[in-house]
Amino acid sequence: MASTPTVDHRLSDRDENVHLGIWDNSLDPALTVESGDVVRFECRGAPNGSLDAESTVADLANRSSAGHPLTGPVAVAGAEPGDVLQVDLLAFQHKGFGVSYFPPGESGQGLLPEEFPEPGIHVWDLEGDVGRFVNGIEVPLDPFPGVVGVAPAADGEHSTTPPRRVGGNMDVKHFTAGSTVYLPVEVAGALFSVGDCHGAQGDGEVCLTGIEAPMFVTARLSVQTDMAIDQPRFETNGPFTPTGHDERMYGTTGIADDLMEATRLAIRHMIDYLHEERGLTRAEAYILCSAAVDLKVSQVVDAPNWTVSAYLAESLFPPTDRTDREE
Amino acid sequence: MASTPTVDHRLSDRDENVHLGIWDNSLDPALTVESGDVVRFECRGAPNGSLDAESTVADLANRSSAGHPLTGPVAVAGAEPGDVLQVDLLAFQHKGFGVSYFPPGESGQGLLPEEFPEPGIHVWDLEGDVGRFVNGIEVPLDPFPGVVGVAPAADGEHSTTPPRRVGGNMDVKHFTAGSTVYLPVEVAGALFSVGDCHGAQGDGEVCLTGIEAPMFVTARLSVQTDMAIDQPRFETNGPFTPTGHDERMYGTTGIADDLMEATRLAIRHMIDYLHEERGLTRAEAYILCSAAVDLKVSQVVDAPNWTVSAYLAESLFPPTDRTDREE
């Protein structure tokens, strides 16, 4: 991981450098670079400025509905359909705050909308590598872009909400500094954009949001002509664990004959645990799951029932609240 | 993790201590213990002796179809429906070999049966903490029981293949030594059984099998009367990573509007990578995915497309074959 990369270009989050909620291969490039150039992108948070460091649940009603603000697109000279755009993620810098929230259940968004009819929010103070939650709980930060992608070949406007073959809103929490993402190029110049940065996120992002934070992203963009990939791939140096080290985890299982239902059950059981045993409200528990609980597919072969497991790292809690403190 | 627990009872893998392929609350206990007792279980491998250290693909046709051989049941005095059985997993000892295999595609078993019409097998030499694969690839061992459970309340015989509310074939790879599993008790005495041990397994167990190995399992069984859980829960001290430390991973994504299809895509892409870039046959790649590649649910909220990611640890490969050796 290069901590002080040489930056060749800077792209601020001014309106002329940002596109909102859509991928469209007809957008004019905000910048054109050579293969191998390093760009420092300023990225707005997902709420596009409509939530800030003192927002409350009342502000959610006025949250921007325009979709992800993405910085770009950047054209990379020489990139052609069939090539691969290699994105070396070099550095991230947050701006001191982030926000996690879930909309009212009637929106149908998030993993458990029917169980959370009322909306919820938490504003995180971000200080260095730590995000502060309630009750002394601290979530280690390891920022990544929720959205990283290139323009699709299909003409017209395409929502940034679902990820697709060319990447986009993949929300893979391991796209952290020191990692490399490979994207299949579908149009000349690739037309790369990035945004929706998260200070941290659990595998699953279950309440709909990670720690949504405006951020600077420094990345090297390189064209690879000798690779062929069908969907995005990546390399990451870790950490693989939620906290960066192997440690005591509390786990719940979800066992069901549908993989999404098994996922819901694992998270429901973790919310139960955080509420009943660890003193969080159910809304706080839902948000903490989205920011710091990891979902793994334990097995998909023991028909007709599958196992999904949810993992909670004990070190998120302050030392006085740890269940292993007597051990 | 207690490496030398005091053993109160030993239960061998003789026929009278083993039940095959079924859960049934009318089975006579092989042993009755007090809450808090430590039992050392001898567990047959999943093939129930029908595959051994020199089996080949031809032997798969004669593989036992009787289902998991489980050692037990053990009645725990005082356990009543509504209680929780706490299972502290203390120690595992393999017997020097294990086997991974997938049946012919026509069986419909495994994640990708249509892509693997012909069966495949690998016999692993297990030496200490390492399982040996092809091409110098070594998989770190951290054994766990694929099946750990108690008898269901519903009368009659129930297949051991699917996991259920009372546990069973959960195949959670983190049920390793030093971990604790909590099972909801549904019948008097709990009637605990264990088996189907794996030397290692990737999250997903995609080809149908982990490193299936006969093994000794030492566990403490304790009744908890002040807990109420809906499905199994667990605590684990790690390792959370495939190799026990954070390290360079190669990842593939599966992006689709169905979570199981996203899982299939992530594994297909990893098999492509292992075959095209790392010199494995597709059958070897499928088995290595099942034994050592981890599946994570990256996001389940960016409707209508979900992201599942598959992770391969670089350190599985011999130093001369590592892609990061120039770095």
XYZ file of C-alpha atoms in Angstrom:
654
model
C 0.000 0.000 0.000
C 1.537 3.270 -1.132
C 0.738 5.874 1.480
C 2.118 8.821 -0.480
C 1.372 8.135 -4.147
C 2.357 10.750 -6.694
C -0.880 12.319 -7.872
C -1.078 13.182 -11.578
C -4.578 14.684 -11.578
C -7.092 16.022 -9.087
C -10.847 15.964 -9.627
C -12.939 17.910 -7.120
C -16.566 17.281 -6.265
C -17.808 20.379 -8.119
C -21.061 19.886 -9.985
C -19.298 19.707 -13.353
C -17.311 16.684 -12.162
C -20.234 14.788 -10.644
C -23.019 12.733 -12.215
C -26.028 11.817 -10.122
C -27.658 8.414 -9.925
C -26.982 7.263 -13.471
C -24.470 5.509 -15.664
C -24.588 6.810 -19.241
C -21.911 6.231 -21.870
C -22.807 9.535 -23.537
C -21.601 11.628 -20.578
C -18.674 13.883 -21.467
C -15.499 12.938 -19.599
C -14.665 15.239 -16.704
C -11.019 14.335 -17.333
C -8.953 12.280 -19.761
C -5.844 10.490 -18.467
C -3.115 8.214 -19.747
C -2.996 4.585 -18.680
C -1.063 4.396 -15.408
C -1.968 7.885 -14.208
C -2.926 8.465 -10.591
C -6.053 10.530 -9.891
C -7.211 11.933 -6.551
C -11.011 12.025 -6.634
C -13.070 14.089 -4.228
C -16.273 12.114 -3.631
C -19.466 13.366 -2.031
C -21.250 11.098 0.402
C -24.168 9.050 -0.885
C -26.759 11.532 0.515
C -25.168 14.198 -1.733
C -24.921 16.766 1.045
C -28.521 16.364 2.209
C -27.348 14.863 5.523
C -24.487 16.294 7.565
C -22.656 15.982 10.878
C -25.667 17.050 12.932
C -28.533 15.454 11.019
C -31.322 13.727 12.920
C -33.965 11.223 11.942
C -36.258 14.125 11.003
C -33.832 15.051 8.223
C -34.247 11.702 6.504
C -37.513 12.903 4.970
C -35.523 15.498 3.037
C -32.737 13.134 2.060
C -31.644 13.444 -1.562
C -33.386 10.931 -3.767
C -31.203 11.682 -6.776
C -29.074 8.567 -6.301
C -25.329 8.172 -5.883
C -23.249 11.241 -6.696
C -20.267 9.834 -8.608
C -17.099 11.693 -9.462
C -16.207 11.256 -13.116
C -16.366 9.956 -15.671
C -12.650 9.754 -16.392
C -11.676 8.603 -19.865
C -8.532 6.457 -19.974
C -6.729 6.842 -23.291
C -6.478 3.621 -25.245
C -9.095 1.619 -23.334
C -11.300 -0.355 -25.714
C -14.233 -2.732 -25.268
C -12.930 -6.152 -24.183
C -10.020 -4.651 -22.256
C -9.833 -4.583 -18.474
C -9.451 -1.421 -16.413
C -7.132 -2.061 -13.474
C -7.944 0.233 -10.556
C -5.237 0.310 -7.880
C -6.830 1.852 -4.805
C -3.984 3.738 -3.130
C -5.368 5.983 -0.406
C -8.543 7.260 1.232
C -9.140 10.296 3.402
C -12.453 10.947 5.138
C -13.680 14.364 6.267
C -14.465 13.685 9.919
C -18.029 12.423 9.834
C -20.212 9.765 8.330
C -23.843 8.761 8.552
C -25.716 5.444 8.605
C -29.454 5.283 8.230
C -32.393 3.252 7.104
C -35.531 4.660 5.503
C -39.059 3.834 6.721
C -40.070 0.250 6.062
C -42.710 1.304 3.557
C -39.855 2.121 1.176
C -39.156 -1.607 0.938
C -35.425 -0.888 1.116
C -32.905 -2.758 3.259
C -32.950 -6.412 4.264
C -35.703 -6.201 6.928
C -38.081 -3.375 5.968
C -41.149 -5.061 7.462
C -39.449 -5.220 10.871
C -38.396 -1.583 10.861
C -41.438 0.545 9.947
C -39.837 3.680 11.459
C -36.617 5.119 10.027
C -33.337 5.321 11.937
C -30.063 7.233 11.758
C -26.677 7.428 13.406
C -24.140 10.181 12.774
C -20.638 8.839 13.274
C -17.788 10.987 14.509
C -14.852 9.766 12.440
C -11.495 10.301 14.117
C -8.442 8.822 12.454
C -9.142 5.133 11.981
C -12.162 4.917 14.289
C -15.888 5.560 13.923
C -17.792 6.183 17.164
C -21.139 4.466 17.772
C -23.314 4.426 20.910
C -22.454 2.935 24.328
C -18.717 3.270 23.765
C -18.780 0.979 20.753
C -16.070 1.842 18.216
C -15.917 0.521 14.677
C -12.459 0.353 13.047
C -12.426 2.262 9.770
C -11.025 0.842 6.552
C -12.609 2.979 3.848
C -13.633 1.785 0.413
C -15.808 3.025 -2.443
C -19.238 1.390 -2.507
C -19.466 2.331 -6.171
C -16.539 1.753 -8.511
C -17.240 1.100 -12.154
C -17.115 1.978 -15.812
C -19.829 2.919 -18.274
C -21.989 0.136 -19.700
C -22.152 -0.472 -23.448
C -25.941 -0.224 -23.499
C -26.948 3.297 -24.481
C -29.116 5.478 -22.303
C -29.363 6.094 -18.579
C -28.928 3.195 -16.125
C -29.576 3.477 -12.387
C -26.479 3.357 -10.195
C -28.361 1.388 -7.517
C -27.815 -2.158 -8.790
C -24.288 -3.325 -9.533
C -23.823 -4.830 -12.978
C -21.270 -6.567 -15.194
C -19.134 -3.411 -15.400
C -19.138 -3.012 -11.632
C -20.812 -0.046 -9.997
C -22.515 -0.365 -6.630
C -20.853 -3.643 -5.661
C -20.348 -2.689 -1.995
C -17.477 -5.148 -1.574
C -15.959 -4.060 1.734
C -12.490 -5.308 0.791
C -11.930 -2.667 -1.925
C -9.706 -0.917 0.620
C -6.403 0.943 0.294
C -3.804 -1.422 -1.135
C -6.406 -3.379 -3.102
C -6.845 -3.646 -6.853
C -10.167 -3.904 -8.692
C -10.393 -5.195 -12.262
C -13.359 -3.968 -14.331
C -14.460 -5.219 -17.782
C -14.350 -2.307 -20.238
C -17.377 -1.984 -22.528
C -16.845 1.433 -24.191
C -13.890 3.334 -25.624
C -12.063 5.194 -22.850
C -13.696 3.000 -20.188
C -15.374 6.073 -18.584
C -14.529 5.374 -14.966
C -16.436 6.855 -12.024
C -16.204 6.366 -8.272
C -18.118 7.367 -5.153
C -20.448 6.235 -2.365
C -17.504 5.843 0.009
C -17.942 3.952 3.247
C -15.763 4.357 6.327
C -16.682 0.774 7.156
C -19.389 -1.735 6.275
C -20.314 -5.247 7.253
C -20.511 -7.882 4.538
C -24.176 -7.556 3.609
C -24.741 -3.827 4.289
C -28.042 -5.007 5.673
C -29.812 -1.793 6.731
C -29.040 -0.247 3.294
C -26.092 1.936 4.300
C -22.527 1.586 5.540
C -20.795 4.499 7.222
C -21.617 6.873 4.356
C -18.932 9.517 4.211
C -17.586 12.164 1.860
C -14.018 11.237 1.095
C -10.975 11.623 -1.132
C -10.045 8.507 -3.139
C -6.626 8.183 -4.766
C -6.411 5.546 -7.489
C -4.174 4.524 -10.372
C -6.065 3.673 -13.584
C -4.360 1.277 -15.998
C -5.564 -0.433 -19.146
C -4.906 -4.183 -19.372
C -5.256 -5.611 -22.862
C -4.254 -9.202 -22.057
C -7.004 -10.071 -19.593
C -10.576 -11.140 -20.215
C -13.042 -11.163 -17.347
C -16.776 -11.594 -17.249
C -17.497 -9.663 -14.053
C -15.268 -7.618 -11.726
C -12.407 -9.286 -9.864
C -10.091 -7.964 -7.198
C -7.012 -8.462 -5.089
C -6.834 -7.292 -1.523
C -4.131 -7.367 1.146
C -6.627 -7.433 3.955
C -7.706 -7.013 6.563
C -10.102 -9.840 5.939
C -11.461 -9.713 9.473
C -13.848 -6.980 10.625
C -11.188 -5.523 12.901
C -7.972 -6.429 11.134
C -7.009 -9.293 13.391
C -8.325 -12.710 14.278
C -10.238 -12.476 17.481
C -13.258 -13.686 19.370
C -16.459 -13.532 17.327
C -20.068 -14.083 18.250
C -21.964 -15.819 15.494
C -25.573 -16.463 14.609
C -26.853 -18.883 12.022
C -29.693 -18.577 9.553
C -30.915 -21.961 8.343
C -33.551 -21.967 5.608
C -34.346 -23.389 2.191
C -33.858 -20.009 0.516
C -30.500 -18.245 0.670
C -31.987 -14.774 1.119
C -34.280 -16.025 3.888
C -31.281 -17.680 5.582
C -29.534 -14.284 5.369
C -32.536 -12.556 6.942
C -32.651 -15.120 9.759
C -28.950 -14.757 10.572
C -29.352 -10.980 10.846
C -32.609 -11.238 12.811
C -30.853 -13.497 15.310
C -27.929 -11.063 15.571
C -30.296 -8.131 16.128
C -32.019 -10.188 18.854
C -28.644 -10.814 20.487
C -27.485 -7.188 20.309
C -30.802 -6.008 21.729
C -31.353 -8.639 24.409
C -27.786 -9.251 25.534
C -25.804 -6.152 24.639
C -28.227 -3.348 25.444
C -28.760 -1.784 22.022
C -32.132 -0.681 20.700
C -33.248 -2.749 17.749
C -32.637 0.216 15.424
C -29.106 0.627 16.757
C -28.538 -3.092 16.342
C -29.731 -2.978 12.725
C -27.331 -0.117 11.980
C -24.415 -1.812 13.743
C -25.048 -4.989 11.731
C -24.916 -2.917 8.545
C -21.683 -1.202 9.574
C -19.729 -4.005 11.209
C -21.304 -7.503 11.122
C -20.053 -9.862 8.399
C -22.249 -12.369 6.538
C -20.721 -15.576 5.226
C -22.269 -18.305 3.089
C -21.432 -21.293 5.297
C -22.835 -23.900 2.940
C -25.007 -24.082 -0.178
C -24.987 -27.835 -0.734
C -26.867 -29.498 2.150
C -30.198 -29.514 0.309
C -32.812 -28.426 0.940
C -31.514 -26.133 3.701
C -28.661 -23.641 3.428
C -26.608 -22.009 6.204
C -25.695 -18.316 6.337
C -23.744 -17.059 9.374
C -23.367 -13.556 10.791
C -20.204 -12.595 12.712
C -19.755 -9.914 15.368
C -16.271 -9.020 16.599
C -16.057 -8.735 20.376
C -13.473 -5.958 20.215
C -16.066 -3.487 18.907
C -17.255 -3.140 22.485
C -15.495 -1.123 25.178
C -13.308 -3.283 27.429
C -15.750 -3.061 30.337
C -18.583 -4.470 28.201
C -16.725 -7.403 26.679
C -18.164 -10.788 27.413
C -14.693 -12.326 27.412
C -13.295 -9.986 30.067
C -13.311 -12.669 32.744
C -11.491 -15.193 30.590
C -8.571 -23.253 23.977
C -7.763 -26.141 26.303
C -5.279 -28.385 24.533
C -5.315 -31.100 27.210
C -8.857 -31.276 28.546
C -9.697 -33.859 31.176
C -11.835 -36.462 29.448
C -14.707 -37.902 31.476
C -16.041 -40.338 28.866
C -14.876 -41.937 25.645
C -17.209 -43.036 22.884
C -15.670 -45.101 20.086
C -16.971 -45.411 16.533
C -18.216 -48.981 17.051
C -21.524 -49.748 15.364
C -23.427 -49.591 18.636
C -22.333 -45.969 19.121
C -23.107 -44.788 15.595
C -26.368 -43.890 13.885
C -26.436 -43.570 10.125
C -28.069 -40.784 8.149
C -30.950 -40.059 10.486
C -31.980 -38.013 13.467
C -34.582 -39.830 15.591
C -35.542 -38.926 19.143
C -36.420 -42.556 19.857
C -32.805 -43.734 19.526
C -31.415 -45.176 22.743
C -28.576 -43.064 24.153
C -25.123 -44.561 23.598
C -24.062 -42.733 26.743
C -25.594 -40.576 29.472
C -23.512 -37.806 31.021
C -23.826 -35.054 33.604
C -23.934 -31.428 32.518
C -20.349 -30.192 32.256
C -18.831 -33.550 31.386
C -16.180 -33.828 28.684
C -16.592 -36.565 26.070
C -14.045 -37.709 23.494
C -15.996 -38.897 20.443
C -14.463 -41.072 17.760
C -16.134 -40.042 14.495
C -16.086 -41.889 11.198
C -15.647 -39.858 8.030
C -18.766 -38.987 6.048
C -18.195 -41.857 3.555
C -18.470 -44.264 6.516
C -15.324 -46.191 5.580
C -16.305 -46.662 1.935
C -13.449 -44.386 0.811
C -9.934 -44.613 2.199
C -6.408 -43.268 1.801
C -5.936 -44.840 -1.624
C -9.396 -44.446 -3.142
C -9.747 -43.318 -6.739
C -12.587 -41.867 -8.744
C -13.671 -45.421 -9.631
C -14.460 -46.026 -5.958
C -17.023 -43.238 -5.869
C -19.565 -45.553 -7.494
C -19.411 -47.728 -4.369
C -19.475 -44.852 -1.931
C -21.791 -45.386 1.024
C -25.207 -43.850 0.443
C -26.341 -44.405 4.020
C -25.784 -40.782 5.007
C -23.667 -39.268 7.751
C -22.397 -41.686 10.403
C -22.868 -39.803 13.664
C -21.447 -40.771 17.019
C -24.100 -40.681 19.709
C -26.657 -39.892 20.810
C -25.434 -38.728 24.184
C -28.105 -37.900 26.737
C -27.241 -34.987 29.019
C -28.917 -35.344 32.391
C -31.334 -32.541 33.181
C -31.656 -31.088 29.685
C -35.270 -30.221 28.896
C -37.061 -28.758 25.886
C -36.504 -24.994 25.807
C -33.026 -25.269 27.332
C -29.834 -24.698 25.399
C -27.039 -27.248 25.058
C -23.669 -25.526 25.204
C -21.035 -27.478 23.286
C -17.476 -26.361 24.005
C -15.313 -27.792 21.248
C -11.982 -28.508 22.931
C -9.808 -30.608 20.640
C -9.701 -32.472 17.335
C -7.359 -35.175 16.107
C -7.406 -36.478 12.541
C -6.129 -39.878 11.444
C -3.745 -38.892 8.652
C -5.971 -38.728 5.613
C -9.052 -37.088 4.249
C -10.976 -37.137 1.011
C -12.829 -34.540 -1.067
C -15.050 -35.523 -3.931
C -18.034 -34.635 -6.019
C -20.505 -37.119 -7.470
C -21.524 -37.170 -11.146
C -23.604 -34.175 -12.194
C -26.659 -36.302 -12.766
C -26.944 -36.627 -8.982
C -27.860 -32.947 -8.876
C -25.620 -32.522 -5.804
C -23.153 -29.699 -5.256
C -23.405 -26.097 -6.412
C -22.546 -26.658 -10.106
C -23.717 -30.167 -11.072
C -24.505 -29.216 -14.677
C -20.921 -28.064 -15.221
C -19.346 -31.207 -13.777
C -21.012 -34.228 -15.393
C -18.082 -36.496 -14.447
C -17.238 -37.167 -10.789
C -13.969 -36.108 -9.159
C -11.928 -36.986 -6.094
C -8.820 -35.940 -4.209
C -7.270 -37.918 -1.365
C -5.501 -35.550 1.010
C -2.433 -36.574 2.980
C -3.001 -34.912 6.339
C 0.209 -34.179 8.212
C -0.054 -32.166 11.403
C -1.848 -28.956 10.520
C -1.543 -29.259 6.751
C -3.520 -30.995 4.002
C -1.657 -31.623 0.746
C -3.345 -30.873 -2.589
C -1.881 -30.984 -6.120
C 0.912 -28.785 -7.558
C 2.426 -28.119 -4.150
C -0.721 -26.435 -2.883
C -1.176 -26.877 0.883
C -4.366 -26.132 2.763
C -4.009 -25.237 6.466
C -6.117 -27.530 8.636
C -8.435 -26.282 11.339
C -10.828 -29.176 11.901
C -14.493 -28.876 12.783
C -17.551 -31.129 12.785
C -19.803 -30.570 9.761
C -22.633 -32.103 11.774
C -23.238 -31.069 15.374
C -26.753 -31.225 16.732
C -29.429 -32.578 18.998
C -32.540 -34.646 18.305
C -35.581 -32.841 16.897
C -38.898 -32.894 18.769
C -40.757 -34.237 15.748
C -41.063 -38.007 16.025
C -39.730 -40.354 13.381
C -36.628 -40.436 11.210
C -35.252 -37.194 9.740
C -32.459 -37.057 7.184
C -29.141 -35.710 8.454
C -28.472 -33.982 5.133
C -30.262 -30.668 5.715
C -29.422 -28.660 8.825
C -32.424 -27.648 10.867
C -33.458 -25.612 13.921
C -31.645 -28.005 16.287
C -28.440 -27.797 14.248
C -27.114 -30.816 12.433
C -25.318 -30.490 9.117
C -24.638 -26.770 9.420
C -21.112 -26.965 7.946
C -20.037 -23.745 9.653
C -16.256 -23.818 9.230
C -15.642 -21.799 12.391
C -16.820 -24.553 14.763
C -13.121 -25.166 15.445
C -11.200 -26.025 18.623
C -11.747 -23.268 21.148
C -15.211 -22.473 19.820
C -18.575 -22.929 21.516
C -21.809 -23.917 19.783
C -25.219 -23.328 21.377
C -28.040 -25.651 20.314
C -31.763 -25.315 21.128
C -32.880 -28.422 23.054
C -36.173 -29.955 21.907
C -36.283 -33.282 23.797
C -35.422 -34.466 27.308
C -31.716 -35.267 27.559
C -30.990 -33.242 24.391
C -29.642 -36.379 22.612
C -26.459 -34.914 21.183
C -24.595 -36.398 18.222
C -21.553 -35.290 16.243
C -19.680 -36.304 13.103
C -18.902 -35.480 9.471
C -15.593 -33.902 10.484
C -13.723 -31.729 8.029
C -10.000 -31.014 8.141
C -10.814 -27.762 6.373
C -13.599 -26.304 4.267
C -14.270 -23.084 2.418
C -17.350 -21.099 3.342
C -19.883 -22.595 0.937
C -18.509 -26.155 0.664
C -19.381 -25.779 -2.980
C -18.479 -29.163 -4.505
C -20.450 -30.949 -1.718
C -17.524 -32.011 0.467
C -14.832 -30.459 2.637
C -11.752 -32.439 3.571
C -13.829 -35.378 4.868
C -11.837 -37.134 7.549
C -12.318 -39.608 10.381
C -11.406 -37.824 13.573
C -11.588 -37.656 17.347
C -13.647 -34.757 18.741
C -13.369 -33.714 22.377
C -16.245 -31.587 23.655
C -17.767 -30.413 26.923
C -21.572 -30.661 27.047
C -23.386 -28.275 29.404
C -27.043 -27.488 29.902
C -27.982 -23.792 29.984
C -31.411 -23.082 31.403
C -31.289 -19.275 31.205
C -30.900 -18.871 27.457
C -33.507 -18.984 24.713
C -32.405 -19.220 21.111
C -34.323 -19.873 17.946
C -31.507 -21.422 15.889
C -27.907 -22.340 16.731
C -25.435 -19.660 17.761
C -21.719 -19.831 18.372
C -18.591 -18.143 19.619
C -15.266 -18.650 17.970
C -11.753 -17.397 18.667
C -10.709 -17.608 15.064
C -9.029 -17.923 12.802
C -11.542 -16.028 10.733
C -9.299 -15.995 7.685
C -8.782 -19.091 5.522
C -5.167 -19.347 6.653
C -5.251 -17.854 10.117
C -3.735 -14.510 9.212
C -4.653 -11.520 7.101
C -2.936 -11.783 3.789
C -3.259 -11.211 0.088
C -6.510 -12.592 -1.353
C -7.712 -12.971 -4.893
C -11.424 -12.279 -5.184
C -14.129 -12.851 -7.741
C -17.579 -11.330 -7.722
C -20.931 -12.822 -8.614
C -23.505 -10.171 -9.458
C -27.061 -11.347 -10.096
C -30.660 -10.749 -9.055
C -30.811 -14.074 -7.188
C -28.491 -14.752 -4.258
C -27.871 -18.393 -5.189
C -27.113 -17.439 -8.790
C -24.707 -14.759 -7.547
C -23.032 -17.482 -5.479
C -22.752 -19.738 -8.536
C -21.252 -16.916 -10.593
C -18.636 -16.064 -7.966
C -17.523 -19.704 -7.851
C -17.627 -20.094 -11.655
C -15.354 -17.074 -11.966
C -12.988 -18.492 -9.344
C -12.877 -21.852 -11.119
C -12.111 -19.983 -14.377
C -9.261 -18.165 -12.630
C -7.781 -21.287 -11.013
C -7.947 -23.134 -14.323
C -6.792 -20.403 -16.682
C -4.254 -18.612 -14.504
C -3.099 -21.129 -11.899
C -2.853 -24.352 -13.887
C -5.488 -26.497 -12.162
C -7.929 -28.710 -14.001
C -11.498 -27.532 -13.601
C -12.232 -30.525 -11.334
C -9.234 -29.701 -9.137
C -10.368 -26.083 -9.024
C -13.893 -27.097 -7.961
C -12.478 -29.228 -5.132
C -10.052 -26.508 -4.007
C -12.928 -24.009 -3.911
C -14.865 -26.434 -1.719
C -11.923 -26.955 0.629
C -10.399 -23.491 0.871
C -12.270 -20.654 -0.918
C -14.542 -18.478 1.265
C -17.874 -17.033 0.118
C -19.100 -13.775 1.588
C -22.396 -11.970 1.102
C -21.034 -8.559 0.086
C -24.411 -6.846 -0.160
C -28.094 -7.797 -0.214
C -29.629 -4.320 -0.471
C -28.695 -2.836 -3.864
C -31.864 -4.067 -5.564
C -32.366 -5.761 -7.866
C -28.785 -7.114 -8.005
C -26.878 -8.708 -5.130
C -23.109 -9.219 -4.747
C -21.473 -12.431 -3.506
C -17.662 -12.579 -3.407
C -15.307 -15.568 -3.350
C -11.874 -15.260 -1.698
C -8.712 -17.261 -2.395
C -5.709 -16.905 -0.095
C -2.441 -16.541 -1.985
C -0.464 -18.443 0.651
C -2.136 -21.736 -0.340
C 0.297 -21.849 -3.250
C 3.953 -22.838 -3.000
C 6.259 -19.813 -2.835
C 7.470 -20.298 -6.393
C 3.919 -20.100 -7.729
C 2.759 -17.033 -5.849
C 1.665 -14.132 -7.986
C 2.971 -11.666 -5.429
C 6.493 -13.060 -5.396
C 7.895 -10.110 -7.367
C 6.346 -7.535 -5.079
